[in-house]
Structures are given as C-alpha cells and as structure tokens.
Amino acid sequence: MPAVMICLSSCAPANCNVCYVYPPAGQEVALELEKVSYEQAPRFWEWLGRLDKLRRELELCRS
C-alpha cells in the first residue's frame, strides 16, 4: 500500500509559471506560404492552425 501512495503523490500537477517566447516565422516563410493552397497541403494547414492557437495561448500567458 505505501508504494501505491508514493506513485499517486508523484502524479500531482506541477506549479509552473514559465512563459515561453514564440519564434516568428519571418518574411521568407510568409512568402512561401502564400504559394501553398489548402488543397495541396490540408494537413499542413491544419497543423499551422494548431500552431497559431499555441501562439495565441502564449500571448495570453505573457499578458
């Protein structure tokens, strides 16, 4: 039973107040993205949407 209690206590959420800096893509990347349509790369655009969501969450963290 004590072994189970040790394992359960290690599952407690950590208190972390780290706010990471989001690196910008830059002008060259923006120019390349203008050439890629959703039909050509739907998974890429879905991933980019998730990345943008992360960027917005990090912005909230900094404010």
Coordinates of N, CA, C and O in Angstrom, one line a residue:
M1 N 0.8 -1.2 0.0 CA 0.0 0.0 0.0 C 0.9 1.3 0.0 O 0.5 2.2 -0.7
P2 N 1.9 1.4 0.8 CA 2.8 2.6 0.7 C 3.3 2.9 -0.7 O 3.5 4.0 -1.0
A3 N 3.7 1.8 -1.4 CA 4.2 2.0 -2.8 C 3.2 2.7 -3.6 O 3.5 3.6 -4.5
V4 N 1.9 2.3 -3.5 CA 0.8 3.0 -4.3 C 0.7 4.4 -3.9 O 0.6 5.3 -4.8
M5 N 0.8 4.8 -2.6 CA 0.7 6.1 -2.2 C 1.9 7.0 -2.8 O 1.7 8.1 -3.1
I6 N 3.1 6.4 -2.9 CA 4.2 7.1 -3.4 C 3.9 7.5 -4.9 O 4.2 8.6 -5.3
C7 N 3.4 6.5 -5.6 CA 3.1 6.7 -7.0 C 2.1 7.7 -7.3 O 2.2 8.5 -8.2
L8 N 1.0 7.7 -6.4 CA -0.1 8.6 -6.6 C 0.4 10.1 -6.3 O 0.0 11.0 -6.9
S9 N 1.3 10.2 -5.3 CA 1.7 11.6 -5.0 C 2.6 12.1 -6.1 O 2.7 13.4 -6.2
S10 N 3.2 11.3 -6.8 CA 4.1 11.8 -7.9 C 3.2 12.3 -9.1 O 3.8 12.9 -10.1
C11 N 2.0 12.0 -9.1 CA 1.1 12.4 -10.2 C 0.5 13.8 -10.0 O -0.3 14.2 -10.8
A12 N 0.8 14.4 -9.0 CA 0.3 15.8 -8.7 C 0.8 16.8 -9.7 O 1.9 16.7 -10.2
P13 N -0.1 17.7 -10.2 CA 0.4 18.7 -11.2 C 1.4 19.6 -10.6 O 1.4 20.0 -9.5
A14 N 2.4 19.9 -11.4 CA 3.5 20.8 -11.0 C 3.0 22.2 -11.2 O 2.3 22.6 -12.1
N15 N 3.5 23.1 -10.3 CA 3.2 24.5 -10.4 C 4.3 25.1 -11.2 O 5.4 25.3 -10.8
C16 N 3.9 25.6 -12.4 CA 4.9 26.1 -13.4 C 4.4 27.4 -13.9 O 3.3 27.5 -14.5
N17 N 5.2 28.4 -13.8 CA 4.8 29.7 -14.3 C 5.7 30.2 -15.4 O 6.0 31.4 -15.5
V18 N 6.2 29.3 -16.2 CA 7.1 29.6 -17.3 C 6.3 30.0 -18.5 O 5.2 29.5 -18.9
C19 N 6.7 31.1 -19.1 CA 6.0 31.6 -20.3 C 7.1 31.7 -21.4 O 8.0 32.5 -21.4
Y20 N 6.9 30.8 -22.4 CA 7.9 30.7 -23.5 C 7.7 31.8 -24.5 O 6.6 32.3 -24.7
V21 N 8.8 32.1 -25.2 CA 8.7 33.1 -26.3 C 8.5 32.3 -27.6 O 9.2 31.4 -27.9
Y22 N 7.6 32.8 -28.4 CA 7.2 32.2 -29.6 C 8.1 32.8 -30.7 O 8.0 34.0 -31.0
P23 N 8.8 31.9 -31.5 CA 9.7 32.5 -32.5 C 8.9 32.8 -33.8 O 8.1 32.0 -34.2
P24 N 9.0 34.0 -34.3 CA 8.3 34.4 -35.5 C 8.9 33.7 -36.7 O 10.1 33.3 -36.8
A25 N 8.0 33.4 -37.7 CA 8.5 32.7 -38.9 C 9.3 33.6 -39.8 O 10.3 33.1 -40.4
G26 N 8.9 34.8 -40.0 CA 9.7 35.7 -40.9 C 9.1 35.9 -42.2 O 8.1 35.2 -42.6
Q27 N 9.6 36.9 -43.0 CA 9.0 37.3 -44.3 C 9.2 36.2 -45.3 O 8.3 36.0 -46.1
E28 N 10.3 35.5 -45.3 CA 10.6 34.4 -46.3 C 9.6 33.3 -46.2 O 9.0 32.8 -47.2
V29 N 9.3 32.9 -45.0 CA 8.3 31.9 -44.8 C 6.9 32.3 -45.2 O 6.1 31.6 -45.8
A30 N 6.6 33.6 -44.9 CA 5.3 34.1 -45.3 C 5.1 34.1 -46.8 O 4.0 33.7 -47.3
L31 N 6.1 34.4 -47.5 CA 6.1 34.4 -49.0 C 5.9 33.0 -49.5 O 5.1 32.8 -50.5
E32 N 6.5 32.0 -48.9 CA 6.3 30.6 -49.3 C 4.9 30.1 -49.0 O 4.3 29.4 -49.8
L33 N 4.4 30.5 -47.9 CA 3.0 30.1 -47.5 C 2.0 30.6 -48.5 O 0.9 30.0 -48.6
E34 N 2.2 31.8 -49.0 CA 1.2 32.3 -50.0 C 1.1 31.5 -51.2 O 0.1 31.5 -51.9
K35 N 2.1 30.6 -51.5 CA 2.1 29.8 -52.7 C 1.4 28.4 -52.5 O 1.2 27.7 -53.4
V36 N 1.2 28.0 -51.2 CA 0.6 26.7 -50.9 C -0.9 26.8 -50.6 O -1.3 27.6 -49.8
S37 N -1.7 26.1 -51.4 CA -3.1 26.1 -51.2 C -3.5 25.1 -50.2 O -2.8 24.1 -49.9
Y38 N -4.7 25.2 -49.7 CA -5.3 24.2 -48.8 C -5.4 22.8 -49.5 O -5.2 21.8 -48.9
E39 N -5.8 22.8 -50.7 CA -5.9 21.6 -51.5 C -4.6 20.8 -51.6 O -4.6 19.6 -51.6
Q40 N -3.5 21.6 -51.7 CA -2.2 20.9 -51.9 C -1.7 20.3 -50.6 O -1.0 19.3 -50.6
A41 N -2.0 20.9 -49.5 CA -1.4 20.5 -48.2 C -2.4 20.7 -47.0 O -2.2 21.5 -46.2
P42 N -3.5 20.0 -47.0 CA -4.5 20.2 -45.9 C -4.0 19.9 -44.5 O -4.3 20.6 -43.6
R43 N -3.1 18.8 -44.4 CA -2.6 18.5 -43.1 C -1.6 19.6 -42.6 O -1.6 19.9 -41.4
F44 N -0.9 20.2 -43.5 CA 0.0 21.3 -43.1 C -0.8 22.5 -42.6 O -0.5 23.1 -41.5
W45 N -1.9 22.8 -43.3 CA -2.7 24.0 -42.8 C -3.4 23.7 -41.5 O -3.6 24.6 -40.7
E46 N -3.8 22.4 -41.3 CA -4.4 22.1 -40.0 C -3.4 22.2 -38.9 O -3.6 22.7 -37.9
W47 N -2.1 21.8 -39.2 CA -1.0 21.9 -38.2 C -0.7 23.4 -37.9 O -0.5 23.8 -36.8
L48 N -0.7 24.2 -39.0 CA -0.5 25.6 -38.8 C -1.5 26.2 -38.0 O -1.2 27.1 -37.2
G49 N -2.8 25.8 -38.1 CA -3.8 26.3 -37.3 C -3.6 26.0 -35.8 O -3.8 26.8 -34.9
R50 N -3.1 24.8 -35.5 CA -2.8 24.4 -34.1 C -1.7 25.2 -33.6 O -1.6 25.6 -32.5
L51 N -0.7 25.5 -34.5 CA 0.5 26.3 -34.1 C 0.0 27.7 -33.8 O 0.5 28.3 -32.8
D52 N -0.9 28.2 -34.6 CA -1.4 29.6 -34.3 C -2.2 29.6 -33.0 O -2.1 30.6 -32.2
K53 N -2.9 28.6 -32.7 CA -3.6 28.5 -31.4 C -2.6 28.5 -30.2 O -2.8 29.2 -29.3
L54 N -1.5 27.8 -30.4 CA -0.4 27.8 -29.4 C 0.1 29.2 -29.2 O 0.4 29.7 -28.1
R55 N 0.4 29.9 -30.4 CA 0.9 31.3 -30.3 C -0.1 32.2 -29.5 O 0.4 33.0 -28.7
R56 N -1.4 32.1 -29.8 CA -2.3 32.9 -29.1 C -2.3 32.6 -27.6 O -2.4 33.5 -26.7
E57 N -2.2 31.3 -27.2 CA -2.2 31.0 -25.8 C -0.9 31.5 -25.1 O -1.0 32.0 -24.0
L58 N 0.2 31.5 -25.8 CA 1.4 32.1 -25.3 C 1.3 33.6 -25.1 O 1.8 34.1 -24.2
E59 N 0.6 34.2 -26.0 CA 0.4 35.7 -25.9 C -0.4 36.0 -24.6 O -0.1 36.9 -23.9
L60 N -1.4 35.1 -24.3 CA -2.2 35.3 -23.1 C -1.4 35.1 -21.9 O -1.5 35.8 -20.9
C61 N -0.4 34.2 -22.0 CA 0.5 33.9 -20.9 C 1.3 35.1 -20.5 O 1.6 35.4 -19.4
R62 N 1.8 35.8 -21.6 CA 2.7 37.0 -21.4 C 1.9 38.2 -20.8 O 2.5 39.1 -20.3
S63 N 0.6 38.3 -21.1 CA -0.1 39.5 -20.7 C -0.6 39.3 -19.3 O -0.5 38.4 -18.6

